[in-house]
Coordinates of N, CA and C in Angstrom, one line a residue:
X25 N 16.3 138.5 171.3 CA 16.8 137.9 172.2 C 17.9 137.2 172.0
X26 N 18.5 136.8 170.6 CA 19.4 136.2 170.5 C 21.3 137.2 170.6
X27 N 20.3 138.1 171.0 CA 21.6 139.5 170.9 C 21.9 139.3 172.5
X28 N 20.0 139.2 173.7 CA 20.7 139.2 174.5 C 21.4 138.4 175.4
X29 N 20.9 136.9 174.9 CA 21.9 135.7 175.3 C 23.3 135.9 175.1
X30 N 23.7 136.5 173.8 CA 25.1 136.8 173.1 C 25.8 137.1 174.7
X31 N 25.3 139.1 175.0 CA 25.5 139.9 175.8 C 25.9 139.1 177.2
X32 N 24.4 138.5 177.7 CA 24.6 137.9 179.6 C 26.0 136.8 179.0
X33 N 26.0 135.8 178.4 CA 27.3 135.1 178.2 C 28.7 135.2 178.2
X34 N 28.7 137.2 177.2 CA 29.8 137.6 177.3 C 30.1 138.1 178.8
X35 N 29.0 139.3 179.2 CA 29.4 139.2 180.7 C 29.3 138.3 181.6
X36 N 28.9 137.5 182.0 CA 29.3 136.2 182.4 C 30.6 136.1 182.6
X37 N 30.9 136.1 181.6 CA 32.1 135.0 180.9 C 33.6 136.5 181.5
X38 N 33.5 137.7 181.6 CA 34.3 138.4 181.8 C 34.1 139.0 182.6
X39 N 32.9 139.0 183.5 CA 32.9 139.6 185.1 C 33.7 139.1 186.1
X40 N 34.0 137.8 186.3 CA 35.5 137.3 186.7 C 36.8 137.8 186.7
X41 N 37.1 138.6 185.0 CA 38.1 138.5 185.0 C 38.3 139.9 185.4
X42 N 37.2 141.1 185.0 CA 37.1 142.2 185.7 C 37.0 142.7 187.1
X43 N 36.5 141.8 188.2 CA 37.0 141.9 189.2 C 37.6 141.6 190.0
X44 N 38.9 140.5 189.1 CA 40.0 140.1 189.6 C 40.7 141.6 189.3
X45 N 41.0 141.9 188.4 CA 41.8 143.1 187.6 C 41.6 144.1 188.7
X46 N 40.4 144.7 189.2 CA 40.0 145.3 190.6 C 40.3 145.5 191.6
X47 N 40.3 143.8 192.0 CA 40.8 143.8 193.1 C 42.6 143.7 193.1
X48 N 43.5 143.6 192.0 CA 44.5 143.6 191.8 C 45.0 145.1 191.8
X49 N 44.5 146.0 191.1 CA 44.3 147.3 191.2 C 44.4 147.9 192.6
X50 N 43.4 147.7 193.7 CA 43.1 147.7 194.8 C 44.2 147.4 195.7
X51 N 44.7 146.5 195.5 CA 45.9 145.9 196.3 C 47.1 146.7 196.6
X52 N 47.6 146.7 194.7 CA 48.6 147.2 194.5 C 48.9 148.8 194.5
X53 N 47.2 149.8 195.2 CA 47.0 151.3 195.4 C 47.5 151.4 197.0
X54 N 47.9 150.1 197.5 CA 47.9 150.5 199.3 C 49.3 150.6 199.3
X55 N 49.6 151.0 200.3 CA 50.8 151.9 200.3 C 51.3 151.2 201.5
X56 N 52.9 151.0 201.2 CA 53.8 149.7 201.8 C 53.8 150.8 203.5
X57 N 53.8 149.4 204.7 CA 54.0 150.1 206.1 C 55.5 150.9 206.3
X58 N 55.7 151.6 206.7 CA 57.1 152.2 206.9 C 57.3 151.4 207.8
X59 N 58.8 151.2 207.9 CA 59.8 150.5 208.3 C 59.7 149.3 208.0
X60 N 59.2 148.5 207.3 CA 58.7 147.3 206.9 C 59.7 146.4 206.2
X61 N 60.9 145.5 206.6 CA 61.6 145.0 206.1 C 61.5 143.9 204.7
X62 N 62.2 143.8 204.3 CA 62.2 142.9 203.3 C 62.9 141.9 203.6
X63 N 62.5 140.5 204.3 CA 63.5 139.4 205.1 C 63.2 138.3 203.4
X64 N 64.0 137.4 203.9 CA 64.0 136.3 202.7 C 62.4 135.4 202.4
X65 N 62.2 135.5 203.4 CA 60.7 134.9 203.7 C 59.6 135.4 203.2
X66 N 59.4 137.2 203.2 CA 58.5 137.7 202.8 C 58.9 138.3 201.9
X67 N 60.0 138.3 200.7 CA 60.6 137.9 199.8 C 59.8 137.2 199.3
X68 N 60.0 135.8 199.3 CA 59.7 134.8 198.3 C 58.0 135.0 198.6
X69 N 57.3 134.9 199.6 CA 55.9 135.2 199.7 C 55.2 135.9 199.2
X70 N 56.0 137.3 198.6 CA 55.1 138.1 198.1 C 55.3 138.0 196.5
X71 N 56.4 137.2 196.1 CA 56.3 136.8 194.5 C 56.2 135.8 194.7
X72 N 55.6 135.0 195.4 CA 54.5 133.7 195.0 C 53.2 134.8 195.0
X73 N 52.8 135.3 195.8 CA 51.5 136.1 195.2 C 51.8 136.8 194.3
X74 N 52.4 137.3 193.6 CA 52.4 137.9 192.5 C 52.2 136.7 191.3
X75 N 52.8 135.7 191.3 CA 52.4 134.6 190.6 C 51.5 134.0 190.7
X76 N 50.8 134.1 191.9 CA 49.6 133.3 192.1 C 48.3 134.2 190.7
X77 N 48.4 135.4 191.4 CA 47.8 136.7 191.1 C 47.4 136.6 189.6
X78 N 48.6 136.3 189.3 CA 48.4 136.7 187.8 C 48.4 135.1 186.7
X79 N 48.4 134.0 187.1 CA 48.1 132.5 187.2 C 47.0 132.6 187.0
X80 N 46.4 133.6 187.9 CA 44.5 133.4 188.3 C 43.8 134.2 187.3
X81 N 44.5 135.3 186.9 CA 44.4 136.5 185.8 C 44.4 135.6 184.5
X82 N 45.3 134.7 183.9 CA 45.1 133.9 182.9 C 44.1 133.2 182.7
X83 N 43.9 132.2 183.7 CA 43.2 131.5 184.0 C 41.5 131.6 183.9
X84 N 41.5 133.2 184.3 CA 40.2 134.2 183.9 C 39.7 134.1 182.9
X85 N 40.7 134.6 182.2 CA 41.0 135.1 180.7 C 41.0 134.5 179.7
X86 N 41.7 133.4 179.8 CA 41.1 131.7 179.2 C 39.8 130.9 179.5
X87 N 39.6 131.5 180.5 CA 38.1 131.1 180.9 C 37.2 131.3 179.8
X88 N 36.9 132.9 179.9 CA 36.1 134.1 179.3 C 36.6 133.6 177.8
X89 N 37.9 133.2 177.3 CA 37.6 133.7 176.2 C 36.9 131.6 175.3
X90 N 37.3 131.1 176.4 CA 36.3 129.4 175.9 C 35.0 129.8 175.6
X91 N 34.5 130.6 176.8 CA 33.0 131.0 176.8 C 32.6 131.7 175.4
X92 N 33.5 132.8 175.6 CA 32.8 133.1 174.6 C 33.3 133.2 172.9
X93 N 34.6 132.5 172.4 CA 34.8 131.7 171.2 C 34.9 130.3 171.2
X94 N 33.7 129.0 172.0 CA 33.7 128.4 171.9 C 34.2 127.5 170.7
X95 N 34.1 127.7 169.4 CA 34.0 127.4 167.9 C 35.9 127.5 167.9
X96 N 36.6 128.4 168.8 CA 37.9 128.9 167.8 C 38.7 128.1 169.0
X97 N 39.4 126.9 167.9 CA 40.0 126.1 168.8 C 42.0 126.7 168.2
X98 N 42.1 128.0 167.4 CA 43.2 128.2 166.8 C 44.0 128.8 168.6
X99 N 45.5 129.2 168.3 CA 46.2 129.7 169.3 C 46.0 131.0 169.8
X100 N 45.1 131.9 168.8 CA 44.8 133.0 169.7 C 43.9 132.7 171.2
X101 N 43.3 131.9 171.3 CA 42.4 131.5 172.6 C 43.7 131.5 173.9
X102 N 44.8 130.7 173.2 CA 45.9 130.6 174.2 C 46.6 131.6 174.5
X103 N 46.6 132.8 173.6 CA 47.9 133.7 173.5 C 47.5 134.7 174.0
X104 N 46.1 134.9 173.3 CA 45.6 136.4 173.6 C 46.0 136.7 175.4
X105 N 45.3 135.8 175.9 CA 45.0 135.8 177.2 C 46.6 136.0 178.0
X106 N 47.0 135.4 177.5 CA 49.0 135.6 177.9 C 49.1 137.2 177.8
X107 N 49.3 137.8 176.6 CA 49.4 138.8 176.0 C 48.8 139.5 176.6
X108 N 47.1 139.7 177.2 CA 46.9 140.3 178.2 C 47.0 140.8 179.5
X109 N 47.8 139.4 179.9 CA 48.2 139.0 181.5 C 48.8 139.8 181.5
X110 N 50.3 139.9 181.0 CA 52.0 140.7 180.7 C 51.9 142.1 180.5
X111 N 50.6 142.2 179.7 CA 50.1 143.7 179.5 C 49.8 144.2 180.8
X112 N 48.3 143.8 181.2 CA 47.9 144.3 182.9 C 48.6 144.3 183.6
X113 N 49.8 143.5 183.2 CA 51.1 143.5 185.0 C 52.2 144.8 184.9
X114 N 52.2 144.9 183.2 CA 53.2 145.8 183.2 C 52.3 147.5 183.6
X115 N 50.9 147.6 183.4 CA 50.2 148.5 183.4 C 49.8 148.6 185.2
X116 N 50.1 147.6 185.8 CA 49.7 147.8 187.2 C 51.2 148.0 187.9
X117 N 52.6 147.6 187.6 CA 53.5 148.4 187.8 C 53.8 149.6 188.0
X118 N 53.3 150.4 186.9 CA 53.4 151.7 186.0 C 51.7 152.3 187.1
X119 N 50.7 152.1 187.5 CA 50.0 152.3 188.4 C 51.0 152.1 190.0
X120 N 51.2 151.2 190.4 CA 52.2 151.4 191.6 C 53.6 152.3 191.7
X121 N 53.8 153.2 190.8 CA 54.7 154.2 190.5 C 53.8 155.3 190.7
X122 N 52.5 155.3 190.9 CA 52.1 156.7 190.8 C 51.6 156.7 192.7
X123 N 52.1 155.5 193.3 CA 51.2 155.3 194.1 C 52.4 155.7 195.4
X124 N 51.9 156.8 196.5 CA 52.9 156.8 197.5 C 53.5 156.0 197.9
X125 N 54.9 155.6 198.4 CA 55.6 154.5 198.8 C 55.8 153.2 198.2
X126 N 55.5 153.1 197.2 CA 55.4 152.1 196.6 C 56.3 152.7 195.3
X127 N 56.7 151.7 194.5 CA 57.6 152.0 193.1 C 57.3 150.6 191.9
X128 N 57.2 150.8 190.7 CA 57.0 149.6 190.2 C 58.2 149.0 189.4
X129 N 57.9 147.8 189.3 CA 59.8 147.0 189.1 C 59.4 146.0 188.3
X130 N 60.4 146.2 187.0 CA 60.8 145.1 185.9 C 60.8 143.5 186.4
X131 N 61.2 143.7 187.7 CA 61.5 142.0 188.5 C 59.9 141.6 188.9
X132 N 59.1 142.3 189.2 CA 57.6 142.2 189.5 C 56.6 141.8 188.2
X133 N 57.4 142.6 187.2 CA 56.6 142.3 185.7 C 56.7 140.9 185.3
X134 N 58.3 140.5 185.9 CA 58.8 139.1 185.3 C 57.9 138.0 186.0
X135 N 57.9 138.7 187.3 CA 57.3 137.5 188.2 C 56.0 137.2 187.7
X136 N 55.1 138.3 187.5 CA 54.1 138.9 187.1 C 53.8 137.2 186.1
X137 N 54.6 137.6 185.0 CA 54.5 137.3 183.9 C 54.9 135.5 183.7
X138 N 55.6 135.3 184.7 CA 55.8 133.8 185.2 C 54.8 133.2 185.4
X139 N 53.7 133.5 186.5 CA 52.8 133.2 186.9 C 51.5 132.9 185.7
X140 N 52.0 134.0 184.6 CA 51.3 133.6 183.6 C 51.3 132.3 182.8
X141 N 52.7 132.6 182.7 CA 53.5 131.6 182.0 C 53.5 130.1 182.1
X142 N 53.1 130.1 183.5 CA 53.5 128.4 184.2 C 51.9 128.1 184.1
X143 N 51.1 129.2 184.1 CA 49.3 128.8 184.2 C 48.9 128.5 182.8
X144 N 49.7 129.1 181.7 CA 49.6 128.4 180.4 C 50.1 127.3 180.2
X145 N 50.9 126.6 180.1 CA 51.7 126.0 180.3 C 51.7 124.3 180.9
X146 N 50.2 124.7 182.2 CA 50.3 124.0 182.9 C 48.7 123.3 182.1
X147 N 47.9 124.3 181.5 CA 46.5 124.2 181.4 C 47.1 123.8 179.8
X148 N 48.0 124.0 178.8 CA 47.7 123.4 177.5 C 48.4 122.2 178.0
X149 N 49.4 121.4 178.6 CA 49.9 120.4 179.1 C 48.0 119.3 179.2
X150 N 47.6 120.0 180.1 CA 46.6 118.9 180.6 C 44.7 119.3 179.7
X151 N 44.9 119.8 178.7 CA 43.7 119.9 178.1 C 44.2 119.8 176.3

């Protein structure tokens, strides 16, 4: 029974992370609309979207860590979600390099990582 409760806690903690990761994967697999121009406003909204998506990814992973390891107060609870989020950003850009009409960029990894880092810093400041 105790194992069942532990598994249920794990699943409910990480299900939002997995759902969010799948959502990012699906959206990044969409082709770009032909003839779509990159205007400054469009660029800013897209980069804000990158930062927001990966800030949410960090927060979901942090939440999952706190639920599954409530007694752990070490730096790992803070840094492991950040490391995983950055690695997921890298893997997402690699994924985009295989999608027709898309390409992965280090710049986007930077914006993704910046979003995660901002979430990390804000959360660390308030908790």
